[in-house]
């Protein structure tokens, strides 16, 4: 069983995504994956647990909470380990029941990130080739497509911005408006990004496959105000960032 890192806990609840491994066709060495989404209460007791599978390769790479206290799980699905992996979003109600399950399009993806949109829908960032190809998709609250944008960048993370737009981290760093129009596009790479308390954004990039491991601060226009190397410049990996009330990182 392989576990994803836990999400930042809410005050009373914690949600974990666990990727469980089931063996099928052992003589051929075929391994299939199901997704297990489990919610724990403040005392660590299981509130509910939902298995999502199709008998194929089912992987989850991101989750976001919805306005009704449910969840949207993003990931990918493939018929076999060597088959094309399609982006996928599964919507759960507050009790973990599946409301809908959508395969978005025909992109062959490595990972999928997701965030909620102000209108109750979702914006999904697809990492297509881990280098210079990605796609951003808007779906409505029922999982139906609204718009798609192809972007010349691998996309590894997406966050909402205060003005209703979205910031994308990847082999390039982007800011898009609510309609998917690119407002700024910066050539520096980033692995993850978050909105800074005092305005602007805090981003990080890890050393592999990037040229160095660093933390950097961007203003609202995407201009790098400062950047600081961290640890080994060649092989470091940042796994978490935190900004305290004094804005130290």
GROMACS .gro file of C-alpha atoms in nm:
model
  249
    1UNK     CA    1   0.000   0.000   0.000
    2UNK     CA    2   0.135   0.339  -0.098
    3UNK     CA    3   0.022   0.654   0.082
    4UNK     CA    4   0.024   1.012  -0.040
    5UNK     CA    5   0.135   1.278   0.206
    6UNK     CA    6  -0.154   1.410   0.416
    7UNK     CA    7  -0.317   1.737   0.329
    8UNK     CA    8  -0.296   2.034   0.562
    9UNK     CA    9  -0.553   1.944   0.828
   10UNK     CA   10  -0.865   2.148   0.885
   11UNK     CA   11  -0.947   2.234   1.244
   12UNK     CA   12  -1.166   1.931   1.304
   13UNK     CA   13  -1.104   1.692   1.017
   14UNK     CA   14  -0.814   1.546   0.822
   15UNK     CA   15  -0.844   1.390   0.477
   16UNK     CA   16  -0.593   1.142   0.338
   17UNK     CA   17  -0.569   0.990  -0.006
   18UNK     CA   18  -0.426   0.640  -0.006
   19UNK     CA   19  -0.332   0.452  -0.321
   20UNK     CA   20  -0.396   0.083  -0.259
   21UNK     CA   21  -0.235  -0.185  -0.474
   22UNK     CA   22  -0.430  -0.491  -0.585
   23UNK     CA   23  -0.255  -0.773  -0.772
   24UNK     CA   24  -0.434  -0.915  -1.076
   25UNK     CA   25  -0.306  -1.166  -1.328
   26UNK     CA   26   0.000  -1.251  -1.121
   27UNK     CA   27   0.140  -1.490  -1.379
   28UNK     CA   28   0.173  -1.199  -1.620
   29UNK     CA   29   0.302  -0.965  -1.349
   30UNK     CA   30   0.014  -0.718  -1.397
   31UNK     CA   31  -0.053  -0.479  -1.111
   32UNK     CA   32  -0.369  -0.268  -1.093
   33UNK     CA   33  -0.434   0.028  -0.862
   34UNK     CA   34  -0.745   0.155  -0.689
   35UNK     CA   35  -0.788   0.488  -0.507
   36UNK     CA   36  -0.886   0.488  -0.141
   37UNK     CA   37  -1.009   0.818   0.005
   38UNK     CA   38  -1.039   0.814   0.384
   39UNK     CA   39  -1.164   1.088   0.616
   40UNK     CA   40  -1.059   1.095   0.981
   41UNK     CA   41  -1.215   1.294   1.264
   42UNK     CA   42  -1.021   1.508   1.510
   43UNK     CA   43  -0.959   1.203   1.729
   44UNK     CA   44  -0.809   1.000   1.445
   45UNK     CA   45  -1.116   0.780   1.400
   46UNK     CA   46  -1.235   0.690   1.051
   47UNK     CA   47  -1.537   0.899   0.950
   48UNK     CA   48  -1.570   0.726   0.613
   49UNK     CA   49  -1.365   0.547   0.353
   50UNK     CA   50  -1.439   0.528  -0.020
   51UNK     CA   51  -1.274   0.301  -0.273
   52UNK     CA   52  -1.260   0.429  -0.631
   53UNK     CA   53  -1.164   0.180  -0.897
   54UNK     CA   54  -1.246   0.044  -1.239
   55UNK     CA   55  -1.036  -0.271  -1.253
   56UNK     CA   56  -0.765  -0.073  -1.431
   57UNK     CA   57  -0.488   0.167  -1.331
   58UNK     CA   58  -0.645   0.428  -1.101
   59UNK     CA   59  -0.416   0.689  -0.945
   60UNK     CA   60  -0.495   1.003  -0.744
   61UNK     CA   61  -0.254   1.296  -0.750
   62UNK     CA   62  -0.451   1.582  -0.586
   63UNK     CA   63  -0.765   1.661  -0.386
   64UNK     CA   64  -0.957   1.980  -0.306
   65UNK     CA   65  -1.247   2.051  -0.073
   66UNK     CA   66  -1.575   2.173  -0.223
   67UNK     CA   67  -1.812   2.441  -0.085
   68UNK     CA   68  -2.055   2.178   0.046
   69UNK     CA   69  -1.775   2.010   0.250
   70UNK     CA   70  -1.735   1.735  -0.010
   71UNK     CA   71  -1.422   1.669  -0.215
   72UNK     CA   72  -1.299   1.656  -0.572
   73UNK     CA   73  -1.024   1.402  -0.636
   74UNK     CA   74  -0.804   1.446  -0.944
   75UNK     CA   75  -0.581   1.183  -1.097
   76UNK     CA   76  -0.559   0.953  -1.395
   77UNK     CA   77  -0.693   0.625  -1.526
   78UNK     CA   78  -0.545   0.379  -1.776
   79UNK     CA   79  -0.647   0.037  -1.907
   80UNK     CA   80  -0.304  -0.113  -1.831
   81UNK     CA   81   0.039  -0.003  -1.706
   82UNK     CA   82   0.153   0.068  -2.064
   83UNK     CA   83  -0.170   0.224  -2.189
   84UNK     CA   84  -0.249   0.593  -2.228
   85UNK     CA   85  -0.334   0.752  -1.892
   86UNK     CA   86  -0.629   0.992  -1.916
   87UNK     CA   87  -0.698   1.277  -1.671
   88UNK     CA   88  -0.984   1.213  -1.435
   89UNK     CA   89  -1.187   1.395  -1.168
   90UNK     CA   90  -1.412   1.222  -0.915
   91UNK     CA   91  -1.657   1.428  -0.710
   92UNK     CA   92  -1.749   1.306  -0.359
   93UNK     CA   93  -2.026   1.433  -0.131
   94UNK     CA   94  -1.955   1.516   0.239
   95UNK     CA   95  -2.011   1.149   0.331
   96UNK     CA   96  -1.767   1.017   0.070
   97UNK     CA   97  -2.028   0.897  -0.180
   98UNK     CA   98  -1.934   0.935  -0.547
   99UNK     CA   99  -2.151   1.200  -0.714
  100UNK     CA  100  -1.983   1.180  -1.053
  101UNK     CA  101  -1.671   1.042  -1.219
  102UNK     CA  102  -1.537   1.215  -1.531
  103UNK     CA  103  -1.255   1.135  -1.771
  104UNK     CA  104  -1.173   1.478  -1.907
  105UNK     CA  105  -1.017   1.435  -2.252
  106UNK     CA  106  -0.764   1.233  -2.448
  107UNK     CA  107  -0.442   1.376  -2.298
  108UNK     CA  108  -0.178   1.124  -2.186
  109UNK     CA  109  -0.087   1.263  -1.843
  110UNK     CA  110   0.177   1.212  -1.575
  111UNK     CA  111  -0.012   1.395  -1.300
  112UNK     CA  112  -0.315   1.616  -1.250
  113UNK     CA  113  -0.362   1.910  -1.008
  114UNK     CA  114  -0.698   2.066  -0.918
  115UNK     CA  115  -0.845   2.366  -0.741
  116UNK     CA  116  -1.193   2.502  -0.691
  117UNK     CA  117  -1.328   2.794  -0.896
  118UNK     CA  118  -1.540   3.077  -0.748
  119UNK     CA  119  -1.850   2.961  -0.942
  120UNK     CA  120  -1.842   2.614  -0.785
  121UNK     CA  121  -1.663   2.446  -1.074
  122UNK     CA  122  -1.301   2.334  -1.091
  123UNK     CA  123  -0.985   2.419  -1.280
  124UNK     CA  124  -0.760   2.124  -1.359
  125UNK     CA  125  -0.392   2.145  -1.456
  126UNK     CA  126  -0.252   1.851  -1.652
  127UNK     CA  127   0.117   1.759  -1.671
  128UNK     CA  128   0.139   1.590  -2.009
  129UNK     CA  129   0.506   1.514  -2.069
  130UNK     CA  130   0.694   1.637  -1.758
  131UNK     CA  131   0.880   1.894  -1.969
  132UNK     CA  132   0.707   2.141  -2.202
  133UNK     CA  133   0.349   2.031  -2.254
  134UNK     CA  134   0.044   2.088  -2.035
  135UNK     CA  135  -0.324   2.165  -2.045
  136UNK     CA  136  -0.556   2.364  -1.823
  137UNK     CA  137  -0.924   2.267  -1.820
  138UNK     CA  138  -1.225   2.430  -1.658
  139UNK     CA  139  -1.516   2.204  -1.566
  140UNK     CA  140  -1.843   2.307  -1.403
  141UNK     CA  141  -1.984   2.179  -1.074
  142UNK     CA  142  -2.123   1.872  -1.255
  143UNK     CA  143  -1.791   1.790  -1.422
  144UNK     CA  144  -1.893   1.911  -1.768
  145UNK     CA  145  -1.625   2.086  -1.979
  146UNK     CA  146  -1.630   2.467  -1.999
  147UNK     CA  147  -1.296   2.545  -2.166
  148UNK     CA  148  -0.955   2.393  -2.241
  149UNK     CA  149  -0.621   2.567  -2.289
  150UNK     CA  150  -0.298   2.408  -2.411
  151UNK     CA  151   0.013   2.557  -2.248
  152UNK     CA  152   0.379   2.508  -2.344
  153UNK     CA  153   0.482   2.391  -1.999
  154UNK     CA  154   0.457   2.089  -1.775
  155UNK     CA  155   0.205   2.185  -1.505
  156UNK     CA  156   0.260   2.054  -1.154
  157UNK     CA  157   0.045   2.270  -0.926
  158UNK     CA  158  -0.240   2.521  -0.942
  159UNK     CA  159  -0.376   2.763  -0.682
  160UNK     CA  160  -0.655   3.022  -0.687
  161UNK     CA  161  -0.564   3.391  -0.662
  162UNK     CA  162  -0.754   3.662  -0.474
  163UNK     CA  163  -0.889   3.825  -0.791
  164UNK     CA  164  -1.051   3.506  -0.926
  165UNK     CA  165  -0.759   3.402  -1.146
  166UNK     CA  166  -0.521   3.110  -1.104
  167UNK     CA  167  -0.145   3.061  -1.075
  168UNK     CA  168   0.023   2.759  -1.230
  169UNK     CA  169   0.359   2.610  -1.132
  170UNK     CA  170   0.559   2.401  -1.377
  171UNK     CA  171   0.849   2.420  -1.620
  172UNK     CA  172   0.723   2.778  -1.664
  173UNK     CA  173   0.514   2.981  -1.419
  174UNK     CA  174   0.182   3.128  -1.536
  175UNK     CA  175  -0.105   3.346  -1.421
  176UNK     CA  176  -0.440   3.296  -1.595
  177UNK     CA  177  -0.775   3.470  -1.553
  178UNK     CA  178  -1.108   3.298  -1.491
  179UNK     CA  179  -1.146   3.227  -1.865
  180UNK     CA  180  -0.803   3.067  -1.899
  181UNK     CA  181  -0.639   3.365  -2.071
  182UNK     CA  182  -0.270   3.396  -1.980
  183UNK     CA  183  -0.206   3.731  -1.808
  184UNK     CA  184   0.161   3.670  -1.741
  185UNK     CA  185   0.405   3.397  -1.831
  186UNK     CA  186   0.749   3.368  -1.670
  187UNK     CA  187   1.033   3.149  -1.791
  188UNK     CA  188   1.149   3.027  -1.448
  189UNK     CA  189   1.044   2.681  -1.335
  190UNK     CA  190   0.858   2.603  -1.014
  191UNK     CA  191   0.745   2.284  -0.845
  192UNK     CA  192   0.475   2.436  -0.624
  193UNK     CA  193   0.339   2.780  -0.542
  194UNK     CA  194   0.125   2.949  -0.277
  195UNK     CA  195  -0.023   3.293  -0.225
  196UNK     CA  196   0.173   3.508   0.020
  197UNK     CA  197  -0.011   3.669   0.311
  198UNK     CA  198   0.113   4.017   0.220
  199UNK     CA  199   0.039   3.983  -0.152
  200UNK     CA  200   0.230   3.814  -0.430
  201UNK     CA  201   0.334   3.451  -0.427
  202UNK     CA  202   0.587   3.217  -0.270
  203UNK     CA  203   0.720   2.947  -0.500
  204UNK     CA  204   0.975   2.670  -0.477
  205UNK     CA  205   1.158   2.444  -0.712
  206UNK     CA  206   1.344   2.124  -0.636
  207UNK     CA  207   1.689   2.041  -0.765
  208UNK     CA  208   1.602   1.741  -0.979
  209UNK     CA  209   1.544   1.788  -1.270
  210UNK     CA  210   1.588   2.162  -1.217
  211UNK     CA  211   1.924   2.344  -1.205
  212UNK     CA  212   1.898   2.432  -0.837
  213UNK     CA  213   1.680   2.403  -0.529
  214UNK     CA  214   1.544   2.741  -0.422
  215UNK     CA  215   1.261   2.942  -0.270
  216UNK     CA  216   1.153   3.263  -0.438
  217UNK     CA  217   0.904   3.543  -0.390
  218UNK     CA  218   0.705   3.694  -0.678
  219UNK     CA  219   0.501   4.011  -0.678
  220UNK     CA  220   0.147   4.020  -0.819
  221UNK     CA  221   0.285   4.076  -1.170
  222UNK     CA  222   0.504   3.766  -1.156
  223UNK     CA  223   0.830   3.957  -1.114
  224UNK     CA  224   1.083   3.776  -0.894
  225UNK     CA  225   1.158   4.003  -0.596
  226UNK     CA  226   1.409   3.767  -0.438
  227UNK     CA  227   1.531   3.409  -0.466
  228UNK     CA  228   1.732   3.202  -0.219
  229UNK     CA  229   1.911   2.869  -0.281
  230UNK     CA  230   1.832   2.594  -0.031
  231UNK     CA  231   2.046   2.296   0.064
  232UNK     CA  232   2.224   2.107  -0.214
  233UNK     CA  233   2.175   2.301  -0.534
  234UNK     CA  234   2.204   1.990  -0.748
  235UNK     CA  235   1.991   1.732  -0.573
  236UNK     CA  236   1.785   1.900  -0.304
  237UNK     CA  237   1.410   1.855  -0.278
  238UNK     CA  238   1.173   2.087  -0.092
  239UNK     CA  239   0.869   1.898   0.034
  240UNK     CA  240   0.688   2.166   0.237
  241UNK     CA  241   0.672   2.545   0.283
  242UNK     CA  242   0.517   2.745   0.568
  243UNK     CA  243   0.474   3.119   0.614
  244UNK     CA  244   0.435   3.235   0.975
  245UNK     CA  245   0.234   3.541   1.091
  246UNK     CA  246   0.544   3.763   1.063
  247UNK     CA  247   0.578   3.652   0.697
  248UNK     CA  248   0.898   3.458   0.762
  249UNK     CA  249   0.922   3.143   0.547
   0.00000   0.00000   0.00000
